[in-house]
Coordinates of N, CA and C in Angstrom, one line a residue:
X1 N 9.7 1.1 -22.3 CA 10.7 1.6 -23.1 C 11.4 0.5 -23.8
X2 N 11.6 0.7 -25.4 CA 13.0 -0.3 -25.6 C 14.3 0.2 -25.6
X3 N 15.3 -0.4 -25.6 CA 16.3 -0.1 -25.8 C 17.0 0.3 -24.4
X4 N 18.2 0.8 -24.0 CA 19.0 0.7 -22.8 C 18.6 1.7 -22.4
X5 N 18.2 2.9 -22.5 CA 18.2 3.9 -21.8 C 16.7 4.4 -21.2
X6 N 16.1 5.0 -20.0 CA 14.8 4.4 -19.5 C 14.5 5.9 -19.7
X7 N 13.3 6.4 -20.5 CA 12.3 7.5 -20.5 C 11.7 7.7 -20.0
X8 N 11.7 8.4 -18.5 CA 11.0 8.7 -17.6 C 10.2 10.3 -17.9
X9 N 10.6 11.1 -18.8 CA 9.9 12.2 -18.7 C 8.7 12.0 -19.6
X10 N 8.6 11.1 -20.5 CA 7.7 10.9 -21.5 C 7.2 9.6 -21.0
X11 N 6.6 9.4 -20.2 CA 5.7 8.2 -19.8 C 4.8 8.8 -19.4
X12 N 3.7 8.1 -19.3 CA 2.3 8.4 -18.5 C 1.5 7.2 -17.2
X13 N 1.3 7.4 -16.9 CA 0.5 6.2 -16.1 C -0.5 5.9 -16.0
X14 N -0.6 5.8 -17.4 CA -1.7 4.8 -18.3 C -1.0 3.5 -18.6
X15 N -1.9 2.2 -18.5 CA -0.9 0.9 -18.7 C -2.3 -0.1 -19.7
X16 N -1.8 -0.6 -20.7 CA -2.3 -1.8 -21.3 C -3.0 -2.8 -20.6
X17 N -3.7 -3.3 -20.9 CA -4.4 -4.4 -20.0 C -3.3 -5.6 -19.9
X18 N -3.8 -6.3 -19.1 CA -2.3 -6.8 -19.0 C -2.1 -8.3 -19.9
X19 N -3.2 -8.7 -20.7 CA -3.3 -9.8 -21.9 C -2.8 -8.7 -23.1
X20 N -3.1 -7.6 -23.2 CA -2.4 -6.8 -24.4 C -0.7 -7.0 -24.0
X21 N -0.1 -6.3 -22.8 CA 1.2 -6.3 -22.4 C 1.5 -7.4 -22.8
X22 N 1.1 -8.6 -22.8 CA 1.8 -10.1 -22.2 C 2.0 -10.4 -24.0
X23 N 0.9 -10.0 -24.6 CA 1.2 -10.6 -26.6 C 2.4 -9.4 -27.1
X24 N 2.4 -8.1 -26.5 CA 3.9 -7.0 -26.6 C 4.7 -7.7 -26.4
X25 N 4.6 -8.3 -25.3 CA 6.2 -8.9 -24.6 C 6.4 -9.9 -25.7
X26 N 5.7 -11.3 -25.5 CA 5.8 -12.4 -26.5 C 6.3 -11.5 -28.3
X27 N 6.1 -10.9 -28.4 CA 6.4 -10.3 -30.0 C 7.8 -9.6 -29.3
X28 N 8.2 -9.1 -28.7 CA 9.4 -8.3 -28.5 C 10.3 -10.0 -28.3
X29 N 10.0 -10.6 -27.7 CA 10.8 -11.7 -26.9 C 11.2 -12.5 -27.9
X30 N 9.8 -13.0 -28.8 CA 10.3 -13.8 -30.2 C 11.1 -13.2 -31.2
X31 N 11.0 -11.9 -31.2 CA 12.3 -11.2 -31.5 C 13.9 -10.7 -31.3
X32 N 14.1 -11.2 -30.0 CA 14.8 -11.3 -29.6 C 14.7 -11.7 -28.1
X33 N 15.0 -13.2 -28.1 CA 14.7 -13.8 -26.6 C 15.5 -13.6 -25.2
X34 N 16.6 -12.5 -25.7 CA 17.8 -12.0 -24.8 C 16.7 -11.0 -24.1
X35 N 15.8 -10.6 -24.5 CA 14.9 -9.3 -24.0 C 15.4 -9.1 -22.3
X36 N 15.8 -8.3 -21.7 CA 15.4 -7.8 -20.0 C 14.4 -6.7 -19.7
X37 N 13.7 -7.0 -18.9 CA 12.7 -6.0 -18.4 C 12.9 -5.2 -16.8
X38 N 12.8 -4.4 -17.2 CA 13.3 -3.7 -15.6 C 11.8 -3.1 -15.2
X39 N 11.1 -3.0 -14.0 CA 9.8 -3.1 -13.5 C 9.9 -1.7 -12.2
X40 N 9.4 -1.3 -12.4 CA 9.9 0.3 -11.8 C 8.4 0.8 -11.4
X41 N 8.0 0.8 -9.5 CA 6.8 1.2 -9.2 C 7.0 1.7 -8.2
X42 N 6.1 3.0 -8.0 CA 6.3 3.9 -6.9 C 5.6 3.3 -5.5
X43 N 5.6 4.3 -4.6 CA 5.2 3.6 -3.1 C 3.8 3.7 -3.3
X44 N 3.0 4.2 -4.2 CA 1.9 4.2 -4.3 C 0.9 3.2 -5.0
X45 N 1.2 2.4 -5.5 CA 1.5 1.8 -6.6 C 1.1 0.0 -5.3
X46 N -0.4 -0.1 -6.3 CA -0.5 -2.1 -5.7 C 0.3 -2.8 -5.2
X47 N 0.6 -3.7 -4.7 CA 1.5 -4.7 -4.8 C 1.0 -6.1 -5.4
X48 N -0.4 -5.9 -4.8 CA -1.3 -7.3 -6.1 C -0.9 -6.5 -7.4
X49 N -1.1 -5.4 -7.7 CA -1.3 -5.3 -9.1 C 0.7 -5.8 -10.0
X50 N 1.4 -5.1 -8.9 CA 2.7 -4.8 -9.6 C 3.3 -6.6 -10.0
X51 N 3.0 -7.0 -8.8 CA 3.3 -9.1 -8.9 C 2.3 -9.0 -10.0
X52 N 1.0 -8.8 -10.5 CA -0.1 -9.2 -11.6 C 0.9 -9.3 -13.0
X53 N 1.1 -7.9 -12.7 CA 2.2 -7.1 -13.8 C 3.1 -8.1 -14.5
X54 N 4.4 -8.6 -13.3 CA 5.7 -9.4 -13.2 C 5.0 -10.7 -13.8
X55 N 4.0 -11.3 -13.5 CA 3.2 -12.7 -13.5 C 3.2 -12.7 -15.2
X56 N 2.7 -11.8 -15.7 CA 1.9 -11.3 -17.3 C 3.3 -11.5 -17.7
X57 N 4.3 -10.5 -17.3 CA 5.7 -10.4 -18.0 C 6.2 -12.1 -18.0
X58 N 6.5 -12.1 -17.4 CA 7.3 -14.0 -17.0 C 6.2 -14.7 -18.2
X59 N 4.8 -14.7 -18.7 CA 3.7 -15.4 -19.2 C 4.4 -15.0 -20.5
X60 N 4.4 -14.3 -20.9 CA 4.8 -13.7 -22.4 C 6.5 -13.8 -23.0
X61 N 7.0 -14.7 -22.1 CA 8.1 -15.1 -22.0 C 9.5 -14.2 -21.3
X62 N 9.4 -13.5 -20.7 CA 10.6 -12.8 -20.2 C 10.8 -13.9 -19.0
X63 N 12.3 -13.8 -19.5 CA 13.3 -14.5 -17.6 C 14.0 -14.1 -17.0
X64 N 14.5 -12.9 -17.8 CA 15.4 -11.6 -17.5 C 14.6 -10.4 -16.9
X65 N 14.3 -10.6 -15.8 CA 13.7 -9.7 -14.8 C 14.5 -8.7 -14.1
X66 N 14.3 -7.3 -13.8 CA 15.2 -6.6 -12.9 C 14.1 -5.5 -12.2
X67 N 14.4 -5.0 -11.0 CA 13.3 -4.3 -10.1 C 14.2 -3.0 -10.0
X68 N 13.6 -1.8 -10.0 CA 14.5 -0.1 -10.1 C 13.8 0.1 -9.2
X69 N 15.1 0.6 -7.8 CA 14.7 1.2 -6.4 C 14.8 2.5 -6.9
X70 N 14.6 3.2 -6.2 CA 14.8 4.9 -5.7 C 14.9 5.3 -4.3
X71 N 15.7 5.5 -4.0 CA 15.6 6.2 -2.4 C 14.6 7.4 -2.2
X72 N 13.3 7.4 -1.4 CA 12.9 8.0 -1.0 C 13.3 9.8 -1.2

């Protein structure tokens, strides 16, 4: 999502490869290098993949990282 408010009913969990994600981010970032990214994965959900994920993001210049819990 951009912008402050997070769209959870209109997502799918389908995801870009993660060299497509990383040239998104770098074009969102050189656009505005204030960019934050909030990183939101269920209990089902890799933990190699989700760090792969965070790794790509940080690569394409994000430094403004944030993680979204949910209580069970």
């Amino acid at each position: 999502n951009l912008g402050s408010e997070v769209d959870i009913e209109s997502q799918t969990d389908s995801a870009p490869s993660k060299e497509a994600m990383r040239e998104k981010i770098a074009a969102i970032v050189a656009a505005n290098p204030q960019t934050q990214v909030y990183v939101r994965a269920d209990q089902h959900a890799d933990y190699a993949s989700v760090v792969a994920g965070i790794a790509e993001l940080q690569r394409g210049g994000i430094s403004r990282l944030g993680l979204i819990t949910e209580a069970p």
